[in-house]
mmCIF file of C-alpha atoms in Angstrom:
data_model
loop_
_atom_site.group_PDB
_atom_site.id
_atom_site.type_symbol
_atom_site.label_atom_id
_atom_site.label_comp_id
_atom_site.label_asym_id
_atom_site.label_seq_id
_atom_site.Cartn_x
_atom_site.Cartn_y
_atom_site.Cartn_z
ATOM 1 C CA MET A 1 -93.458 21.540 -11.757
ATOM 2 C CA THR A 2 -94.616 18.673 -13.983
ATOM 3 C CA MET A 3 -92.499 17.572 -16.953
ATOM 4 C CA ASP A 4 -93.776 17.486 -20.544
ATOM 5 C CA CYS A 5 -93.363 14.467 -22.810
ATOM 6 C CA GLU A 6 -90.494 15.934 -24.808
ATOM 7 C CA SER A 7 -88.288 16.609 -21.799
ATOM 8 C CA VAL A 8 -89.191 13.209 -20.307
ATOM 9 C CA ARG A 9 -88.205 11.332 -23.497
ATOM 10 C CA ARG A 10 -84.998 13.334 -23.683
ATOM 11 C CA THR A 11 -83.945 12.123 -20.222
ATOM 12 C CA LEU A 12 -85.612 8.710 -20.324
ATOM 13 C CA GLY A 13 -82.389 6.841 -21.202
ATOM 14 C CA ALA A 14 -80.481 8.532 -18.383
ATOM 15 C CA TRP A 15 -83.373 7.765 -15.985
ATOM 16 C CA LEU A 16 -83.265 4.039 -16.868
ATOM 17 C CA ASP A 17 -79.504 4.063 -16.242
ATOM 18 C CA GLY A 18 -80.034 5.721 -12.863
ATOM 19 C CA GLU A 19 -78.163 8.860 -13.855
ATOM 20 C CA VAL A 20 -80.721 11.507 -12.790
ATOM 21 C CA SER A 21 -81.346 13.146 -9.431
ATOM 22 C CA GLU A 22 -83.872 11.737 -7.005
ATOM 23 C CA LYS A 23 -86.266 14.630 -7.499
ATOM 24 C CA GLU A 24 -86.065 14.398 -11.282
ATOM 25 C CA SER A 25 -86.477 10.652 -11.059
ATOM 26 C CA ARG A 26 -89.749 11.032 -9.081
ATOM 27 C CA GLU A 27 -91.134 13.486 -11.647
ATOM 28 C CA ILE A 28 -90.213 11.240 -14.590
ATOM 29 C CA ARG A 29 -91.705 8.200 -12.888
ATOM 30 C CA ALA A 30 -94.955 10.076 -12.194
ATOM 31 C CA HIS A 31 -95.135 11.285 -15.791
ATOM 32 C CA VAL A 32 -94.361 7.850 -17.284
ATOM 33 C CA GLU A 33 -97.042 6.161 -15.175
ATOM 34 C CA ALA A 34 -99.606 8.774 -16.264
ATOM 35 C CA CYS A 35 -98.585 9.103 -19.934
ATOM 36 C CA PRO A 36 -99.227 6.054 -22.195
ATOM 37 C CA SER A 37 -96.939 7.195 -25.006
ATOM 38 C CA CYS A 38 -94.001 7.809 -22.658
ATOM 39 C CA ARG A 39 -94.666 4.476 -20.944
ATOM 40 C CA ALA A 40 -94.466 2.826 -24.334
ATOM 41 C CA GLU A 41 -91.229 4.621 -25.062
ATOM 42 C CA ARG A 42 -89.860 3.417 -21.708
ATOM 43 C CA SER A 43 -90.791 -0.174 -22.581
ATOM 44 C CA ARG A 44 -89.100 0.177 -25.963
ATOM 45 C CA LEU A 45 -85.877 1.429 -24.397
ATOM 46 C CA GLU A 46 -85.908 -1.324 -21.755
ATOM 47 C CA ARG A 47 -86.272 -3.976 -24.446
ATOM 48 C CA LEU A 48 -83.473 -2.391 -26.442
ATOM 49 C CA GLN A 49 -81.183 -2.428 -23.371
ATOM 50 C CA PHE A 50 -82.049 -6.058 -22.707
ATOM 51 C CA VAL A 51 -81.279 -7.090 -26.277
ATOM 52 C CA LEU A 52 -77.987 -5.165 -26.349
ATOM 53 C CA ARG A 53 -76.880 -6.646 -23.013
ATOM 54 C CA ALA A 54 -77.697 -10.144 -24.136
ATOM 55 C CA ALA A 55 -75.857 -9.644 -27.415
ATOM 56 C CA LEU A 56 -72.758 -8.256 -25.640
ATOM 57 C CA GLU A 57 -72.687 -11.067 -23.088
ATOM 58 C CA GLU A 58 -73.016 -13.662 -25.816
ATOM 59 C CA GLY A 59 -70.210 -12.037 -27.834
ATOM 60 C CA ALA A 60 -67.948 -11.685 -24.830
ATOM 61 C CA SER A 61 -68.277 -15.354 -23.963
ATOM 62 C CA LYS A 62 -66.886 -16.233 -27.398
ATOM 63 C CA VAL A 63 -63.774 -14.074 -26.982
ATOM 64 C CA THR A 64 -60.709 -16.058 -25.722
ATOM 65 C CA PHE A 65 -58.567 -14.034 -23.368
ATOM 66 C CA GLU A 66 -56.071 -16.830 -22.683
ATOM 67 C CA SER A 67 -53.389 -15.630 -25.102
ATOM 68 C CA PHE A 68 -54.016 -12.055 -24.015
ATOM 69 C CA TRP A 69 -53.364 -12.873 -20.344
ATOM 70 C CA HIS A 70 -50.340 -14.979 -21.263
ATOM 71 C CA GLY A 71 -48.894 -11.956 -23.018
ATOM 72 C CA ILE A 72 -49.494 -9.751 -20.021
ATOM 73 C CA GLU A 73 -47.975 -12.283 -17.634
ATOM 74 C CA ARG A 74 -44.907 -12.630 -19.859
ATOM 75 C CA ARG A 75 -44.384 -8.890 -19.940
ATOM 76 C CA ILE A 76 -44.805 -8.620 -16.161
ATOM 77 C CA SER A 77 -42.276 -11.400 -15.533
ATOM 78 C CA GLN A 78 -39.753 -9.833 -17.923
ATOM 79 C CA GLY A 79 -40.213 -6.549 -16.175
ATOM 80 C CA ARG A 80 -39.534 -8.160 -12.812
ATOM 81 C CA VAL A 81 -36.262 -9.756 -14.012
ATOM 82 C CA ARG A 82 -34.953 -6.487 -15.362
ATOM 83 C CA HIS A 83 -36.013 -4.741 -12.216
ATOM 84 C CA ARG A 84 -34.229 -7.316 -10.060
ATOM 85 C CA GLU A 85 -31.058 -7.092 -12.146
ATOM 86 C CA PHE A 86 -31.034 -3.343 -11.829
ATOM 87 C CA TRP A 87 -31.666 -3.529 -8.081
ATOM 88 C CA ASP A 88 -28.911 -6.099 -7.574
ATOM 89 C CA TRP A 89 -26.526 -3.768 -9.371
ATOM 90 C CA LEU A 90 -27.666 -0.723 -7.465
ATOM 91 C CA ARG A 91 -28.064 -2.201 -3.982
ATOM 92 C CA PRO A 92 -24.396 -2.270 -2.922
ATOM 93 C CA VAL A 93 -24.120 1.394 -3.763
ATOM 94 C CA ILE A 94 -27.171 2.784 -2.054
ATOM 95 C CA LEU A 95 -28.068 0.287 0.627
ATOM 96 C CA PRO A 96 -27.629 2.196 3.886
ATOM 97 C CA ARG A 97 -26.010 -0.574 5.907
ATOM 98 C CA ARG A 98 -23.313 -1.249 3.351
ATOM 99 C CA LEU A 99 -22.787 2.440 2.815
ATOM 100 C CA ALA A 100 -22.198 2.917 6.529
ATOM 101 C CA TRP A 101 -19.246 0.527 6.393
ATOM 102 C CA ALA A 102 -17.982 1.681 3.044
ATOM 103 C CA ILE A 103 -17.336 5.272 4.118
ATOM 104 C CA PRO A 104 -15.048 4.513 7.102
ATOM 105 C CA VAL A 105 -13.298 1.749 5.195
ATOM 106 C CA THR A 106 -12.548 4.185 2.396
ATOM 107 C CA VAL A 107 -11.291 6.786 4.864
ATOM 108 C CA VAL A 108 -9.102 4.209 6.621
ATOM 109 C CA CYS A 109 -7.615 3.159 3.285
ATOM 110 C CA VAL A 110 -6.836 6.762 2.386
ATOM 111 C CA LEU A 111 -5.245 7.345 5.799
ATOM 112 C CA ALA A 112 -3.274 4.121 5.493
ATOM 113 C CA VAL A 113 -1.827 5.309 2.193
ATOM 114 C CA LEU A 114 -1.020 8.726 3.658
ATOM 115 C CA PHE A 115 0.639 7.313 6.768
ATOM 116 C CA ALA A 116 2.262 4.311 5.119
ATOM 117 C CA GLU A 117 5.557 6.035 4.397
ATOM 118 C CA GLN A 118 5.952 7.350 7.931
ATOM 119 C CA PHE A 119 4.786 4.106 9.502
ATOM 120 C CA PHE A 120 6.921 1.701 7.524
ATOM 121 C CA PHE A 121 10.009 3.886 7.350
ATOM 122 C CA GLY A 122 9.615 4.548 11.058
ATOM 123 C CA LEU A 123 9.771 0.841 11.713
ATOM 124 C CA GLY A 124 12.891 0.623 9.651
ATOM 125 C CA TRP A 125 11.269 -1.320 6.813
ATOM 126 C CA GLY A 126 11.830 1.357 4.236
ATOM 127 C CA PRO A 127 14.695 1.339 1.805
ATOM 128 C CA ARG A 128 16.041 4.699 3.025
ATOM 129 C CA SER A 129 15.779 4.047 6.738
ATOM 130 C CA ASN A 130 19.423 3.671 7.655
ATOM 131 C CA VAL A 131 21.676 5.830 5.534
ATOM 132 C CA ALA A 132 21.853 9.490 6.487
ATOM 133 C CA ALA A 133 20.802 11.855 3.711
ATOM 134 C CA VAL A 134 22.672 15.082 3.082
ATOM 135 C CA GLU A 135 20.159 17.743 2.101
ATOM 136 C CA SER A 136 22.589 20.617 1.612
ATOM 137 C CA ILE A 137 26.295 21.198 1.932
ATOM 138 C CA ASP A 138 28.582 24.241 1.654
ATOM 139 C CA GLY A 139 32.375 24.001 1.869
ATOM 140 C CA HIS A 140 32.993 27.767 2.073
ATOM 141 C CA GLY A 141 35.597 27.520 -0.672
ATOM 142 C CA PHE A 142 37.075 24.212 0.429
ATOM 143 C CA ASN A 143 36.786 21.044 -1.584
ATOM 144 C CA LEU A 144 34.296 18.549 -0.308
ATOM 145 C CA ALA A 145 33.552 14.937 -1.062
ATOM 146 C CA LEU A 146 30.395 13.100 -0.150
ATOM 147 C CA LEU A 147 30.355 9.338 0.149
ATOM 148 C CA ARG A 148 27.258 7.238 0.820
ATOM 149 C CA GLU A 149 28.042 3.571 1.211
ATOM 150 C CA SER A 150 24.937 1.412 1.490
ATOM 151 C CA GLU A 151 26.597 -1.845 2.549
ATOM 152 C CA THR A 152 27.875 -0.408 5.825
ATOM 153 C CA LYS A 153 25.130 2.264 5.857
ATOM 154 C CA THR A 154 27.734 4.961 6.138
ATOM 155 C CA THR A 155 27.580 8.579 5.028
ATOM 156 C CA VAL A 156 30.871 10.486 4.958
ATOM 157 C CA ILE A 157 31.431 14.164 4.280
ATOM 158 C CA TRP A 158 35.100 14.755 3.571
ATOM 159 C CA LEU A 159 36.813 18.115 3.697
ATOM 160 C CA PHE A 160 40.043 18.814 1.773
ATOM 161 C CA GLU A 161 41.497 21.753 3.663
ATOM 162 C CA ASP A 162 44.034 22.830 0.982
ATOM 163 C CA GLU A 163 46.094 21.355 -1.819
ATOM 164 C CA ASP A 164 49.422 21.370 0.065
ATOM 165 C CA GLU A 165 47.976 19.409 2.928
ATOM 166 C CA GLU A 166 46.197 17.146 0.510
ATOM 167 C CA GLU A 167 49.558 16.171 -0.988
ATOM 168 C CA ASP A 168 51.028 15.576 2.475
ATOM 169 C CA GLU A 169 48.045 13.673 3.785
ATOM 170 C CA PRO A 170 46.941 10.472 2.118
ATOM 171 C CA ALA A 171 43.499 11.213 0.809
ATOM 172 C CA PRO A 172 41.002 8.481 1.592
ATOM 173 C CA GLU A 173 40.784 6.108 -1.303
ATOM 174 C CA ALA A 174 37.071 5.614 -1.189
ATOM 175 C CA ALA A 175 36.394 9.281 -0.851
ATOM 176 C CA SER A 176 38.540 10.142 -3.851
ATOM 177 C CA THR A 177 37.161 7.414 -6.080
ATOM 178 C CA ASP A 178 33.518 6.917 -5.169
ATOM 179 C CA ALA A 179 32.493 10.167 -3.649
ATOM 180 C CA SER A 180 30.561 12.831 -5.404
ATOM 181 C CA LEU A 181 30.150 16.449 -4.453
ATOM 182 C CA MET B 1 -35.187 -1.597 13.488
ATOM 183 C CA ASN B 2 -34.641 -0.831 9.846
ATOM 184 C CA ARG B 3 -31.319 -0.178 8.213
ATOM 185 C CA LEU B 4 -31.826 3.538 7.977
ATOM 186 C CA GLN B 5 -32.257 3.767 11.729
ATOM 187 C CA LYS B 6 -29.070 1.761 12.252
ATOM 188 C CA LEU B 7 -27.038 4.031 9.996
ATOM 189 C CA PRO B 8 -26.148 6.762 12.536
ATOM 190 C CA ARG B 9 -25.108 4.155 15.105
ATOM 191 C CA LEU B 10 -22.906 2.318 12.613
ATOM 192 C CA THR B 11 -21.368 5.531 11.375
ATOM 193 C CA LEU B 12 -20.608 6.620 14.928
ATOM 194 C CA LEU B 13 -19.028 3.260 15.713
ATOM 195 C CA CYS B 14 -16.876 3.384 12.603
ATOM 196 C CA SER B 15 -15.835 6.965 13.302
ATOM 197 C CA LEU B 16 -14.739 6.066 16.825
ATOM 198 C CA LEU B 17 -12.798 3.122 15.437
ATOM 199 C CA LEU B 18 -11.173 5.397 12.901
ATOM 200 C CA VAL B 19 -10.182 7.960 15.525
ATOM 201 C CA GLY B 20 -8.792 5.172 17.686
ATOM 202 C CA LEU B 21 -6.678 3.879 14.833
ATOM 203 C CA SER B 22 -5.418 7.243 13.678
ATOM 204 C CA ALA B 23 -4.478 8.553 17.135
ATOM 205 C CA PRO B 24 -1.302 6.437 17.476
ATOM 206 C CA LEU B 25 -0.259 7.438 13.986
ATOM 207 C CA GLY B 26 -0.620 11.103 14.869
ATOM 208 C CA ALA B 27 1.215 10.622 18.133
ATOM 209 C CA ALA B 28 4.087 8.965 16.293
ATOM 210 C CA GLU B 29 4.748 12.228 14.485
ATOM 211 C CA LYS B 30 5.049 14.290 17.651
ATOM 212 C CA ALA B 31 8.629 15.514 18.158
ATOM 213 C CA PRO B 32 10.307 14.034 21.225
ATOM 214 C CA GLN B 33 11.585 16.266 23.997
ATOM 215 C CA GLY B 34 15.162 17.063 23.002
ATOM 216 C CA LEU B 35 17.754 14.602 21.778
ATOM 217 C CA HIS B 36 21.149 13.240 22.658
ATOM 218 C CA LEU B 37 24.125 14.020 20.456
ATOM 219 C CA ARG B 38 27.308 12.024 20.756
ATOM 220 C CA ILE B 39 30.350 13.396 18.982
ATOM 221 C CA GLY B 40 33.361 11.145 18.697
ATOM 222 C CA THR B 41 36.641 12.675 17.517
ATOM 223 C CA ILE B 42 38.831 10.099 15.793
ATOM 224 C CA LEU B 43 42.379 10.578 14.627
ATOM 225 C CA ALA B 44 43.035 8.575 11.471
ATOM 226 C CA SER B 45 46.528 8.159 10.034
ATOM 227 C CA ASN B 46 48.804 5.817 8.171
ATOM 228 C CA GLU B 47 51.639 6.041 10.679
ATOM 229 C CA SER B 48 50.756 2.749 12.339
ATOM 230 C CA GLU B 49 48.228 -0.032 12.092
ATOM 231 C CA ASP B 50 46.750 0.411 15.525
ATOM 232 C CA PHE B 51 43.023 0.267 15.858
ATOM 233 C CA ASP B 52 41.507 1.687 19.022
ATOM 234 C CA PRO B 53 39.343 -1.025 20.671
ATOM 235 C CA LYS B 54 36.890 1.685 21.713
ATOM 236 C CA LEU B 55 36.068 2.046 18.026
ATOM 237 C CA SER B 56 35.427 -1.629 17.431
ATOM 238 C CA ARG B 57 31.690 -1.075 16.890
ATOM 239 C CA MET B 58 32.554 1.311 14.053
ATOM 240 C CA LYS B 59 35.257 -0.772 12.420
ATOM 241 C CA ASN B 60 33.311 -1.608 9.272
ATOM 242 C CA GLN B 61 32.244 1.981 8.787
ATOM 243 C CA LEU B 62 35.737 3.416 9.325
ATOM 244 C CA GLU B 63 37.268 0.950 6.899
ATOM 245 C CA VAL B 64 35.355 2.761 4.172
ATOM 246 C CA ILE B 65 37.834 5.623 4.647
ATOM 247 C CA LYS B 66 40.952 3.460 4.111
ATOM 248 C CA TYR B 67 43.383 4.642 6.730
ATOM 249 C CA SER B 68 45.511 2.104 8.619
ATOM 250 C CA SER B 69 45.202 3.535 12.121
ATOM 251 C CA TYR B 70 42.222 4.893 14.042
ATOM 252 C CA ARG B 71 42.255 6.296 17.559
ATOM 253 C CA LEU B 72 39.420 7.848 19.537
ATOM 254 C CA ILE B 73 40.859 10.997 21.057
ATOM 255 C CA LYS B 74 37.676 12.546 22.416
ATOM 256 C CA GLU B 75 34.035 11.693 22.939
ATOM 257 C CA GLU B 76 31.366 14.080 24.161
ATOM 258 C CA VAL B 77 27.656 13.581 24.771
ATOM 259 C CA GLN B 78 25.163 16.403 25.152
ATOM 260 C CA LYS B 79 21.431 16.476 25.602
ATOM 261 C CA VAL B 80 20.224 19.298 23.410
ATOM 262 C CA GLN B 81 16.922 20.963 22.659
ATOM 263 C CA TRP B 82 15.277 21.382 19.276
ATOM 264 C CA ARG B 83 16.182 24.564 17.421
ATOM 265 C CA LEU B 84 18.940 25.424 19.896
ATOM 266 C CA ASN B 85 22.623 25.346 18.978
ATOM 267 C CA ALA B 86 24.890 22.845 20.660
ATOM 268 C CA VAL B 87 28.635 23.507 20.545
ATOM 269 C CA PHE B 88 31.277 20.763 20.702
ATOM 270 C CA GLU B 89 34.972 21.586 20.983
ATOM 271 C CA VAL B 90 37.139 19.774 18.443
ATOM 272 C CA PRO B 91 40.942 19.487 18.824
ATOM 273 C CA GLY B 92 43.016 21.942 16.832
ATOM 274 C CA GLY B 93 41.020 25.061 17.729
ATOM 275 C CA ARG B 94 37.967 23.868 15.887
ATOM 276 C CA SER B 95 34.382 23.632 16.985
ATOM 277 C CA LEU B 96 31.306 21.847 15.809
ATOM 278 C CA VAL B 97 27.980 23.650 16.060
ATOM 279 C CA ILE B 98 24.878 21.492 15.668
ATOM 280 C CA LEU B 99 21.342 22.823 15.392
ATOM 281 C CA PRO B 100 18.629 20.120 15.641
ATOM 282 C CA GLN B 101 16.000 21.418 13.242
ATOM 283 C CA GLU B 102 13.060 19.037 13.154
ATOM 284 C CA TYR B 103 11.810 15.520 13.664
ATOM 285 C CA ARG B 104 9.632 14.261 10.840
ATOM 286 C CA ASN B 105 8.847 10.808 9.421
ATOM 287 C CA GLN B 106 10.928 9.259 12.190
ATOM 288 C CA ARG B 107 13.986 11.129 10.958
ATOM 289 C CA LEU B 108 16.013 13.922 12.502
ATOM 290 C CA ALA B 109 17.249 16.916 10.575
ATOM 291 C CA LEU B 110 20.497 18.416 11.852
ATOM 292 C CA LYS B 111 22.198 21.588 10.639
ATOM 293 C CA VAL B 112 25.899 21.064 11.216
ATOM 294 C CA ARG B 113 28.643 23.691 11.019
ATOM 295 C CA LEU B 114 32.368 23.007 11.473
ATOM 296 C CA LEU B 115 34.432 26.066 12.396
ATOM 297 C CA GLN B 116 38.174 26.764 12.543
ATOM 298 C CA GLY B 117 38.150 29.482 15.169
ATOM 299 C CA ASP B 118 35.522 31.841 13.731
ATOM 300 C CA LYS B 119 36.074 30.701 10.165
ATOM 301 C CA PRO B 120 33.450 28.295 8.821
ATOM 302 C CA LEU B 121 34.821 25.205 7.100
ATOM 303 C CA VAL B 122 31.671 23.267 6.314
ATOM 304 C CA ASP B 123 27.948 23.959 6.540
ATOM 305 C CA THR B 124 25.633 21.043 5.933
ATOM 306 C CA THR B 125 22.134 19.842 6.678
ATOM 307 C CA VAL B 126 21.780 16.122 7.208
ATOM 308 C CA ARG B 127 18.656 14.042 7.736
ATOM 309 C CA LEU B 128 19.203 10.779 9.561
ATOM 310 C CA ARG B 129 17.132 8.170 11.308
ATOM 311 C CA ASN B 130 16.809 8.030 15.064
ATOM 312 C CA ARG B 131 20.012 6.425 16.442
ATOM 313 C CA GLY B 132 21.654 7.188 13.138
ATOM 314 C CA TYR B 133 25.037 8.749 12.500
ATOM 315 C CA PHE B 134 27.295 10.134 9.837
ATOM 316 C CA LEU B 135 30.976 10.953 9.551
ATOM 317 C CA LEU B 136 32.546 14.319 8.896
ATOM 318 C CA GLY B 137 36.265 14.172 8.228
ATOM 319 C CA GLY B 138 39.242 15.728 6.590
ATOM 320 C CA PRO B 139 40.807 18.401 8.849
ATOM 321 C CA ALA B 140 44.497 17.734 9.339
ATOM 322 C CA HIS B 141 45.676 17.015 12.860
ATOM 323 C CA GLU B 142 48.958 15.702 14.318
ATOM 324 C CA GLY B 143 50.147 13.867 11.229
ATOM 325 C CA GLY B 144 46.760 12.494 10.397
ATOM 326 C CA VAL B 145 43.209 13.635 9.824
ATOM 327 C CA LEU B 146 40.312 14.111 12.150
ATOM 328 C CA ILE B 147 37.078 12.208 11.642
ATOM 329 C CA LEU B 148 34.032 13.353 13.563
ATOM 330 C CA SER B 149 31.413 10.710 14.229
ATOM 331 C CA ILE B 150 28.067 12.460 14.761
ATOM 332 C CA PHE B 151 25.416 10.267 16.376
ATOM 333 C CA ALA B 152 21.878 11.426 17.244
ATOM 334 C CA MET B 153 19.289 9.709 19.407
ATOM 335 C CA THR B 154 15.964 10.786 20.838
ATOM 336 C CA PRO B 155 15.328 9.953 24.517
#
């Protein structure tokens, strides 16, 4: 099917830009070569494209992009610094190798705290390692005295059997003065 | 090999190290098999100023009680089991019943009961270190008072 002049002129710009199909391009070319008015229109469009391209190239050569590129480079470099700062801050937290050591170290520290009392007191380093501690005491109606003497590391539980015997027997001085029930 | 690939190996190594370190700590808490109890019965009085040489290692401790004379009249050692009563005869028709309760934080807990015949005189629970001791005194005996030295030691 041959193309008429109107449809050829409508697609002539696209044909010059290479934007039509191969089949359509062959039909347009055949019509333009046979039709003087369309050939003239093609020449007019080609001249117009040439003039526009020349004008754009001349204008572009006068534009200075130096300050523009400097601005872009400055922004890129600033972006890199911020990025590095953020990464330096974040790296110890998320870097796998450091994380692998951090977890056991944390667990060991927690265990050390939990076992510290048993470990140190077991070695006799603790302040309460030597003196016996009385947790409960019941005298079943008798008087009792409890003495804890840190210098000699001595714990004494003293029983006063009854008042008559207490008068006969000399009550221990330390037990009667320092002891508490 | 990247770091991510190394992670499981490092974690495994650290875990093994951790288990190796914590094992002795756990073992330290395990209760020993039984314990030795040594009960010394001491007669304290003011009738003389004699000090029994067998008590020389306890001289400083006994001086806390302020009597002038101390004499060891009986000493008994028993190997006892945890949570089983051990009975020690005390002069004057008395007896001392000791129940070893537990071993925790390197310390022994003893439930101690002093009886006059069937009548309880004192009930107490004492926590003391391994190779530790305490004194229980006061019952009258032959013009003086009895002092019981209660010493506990794990094998």
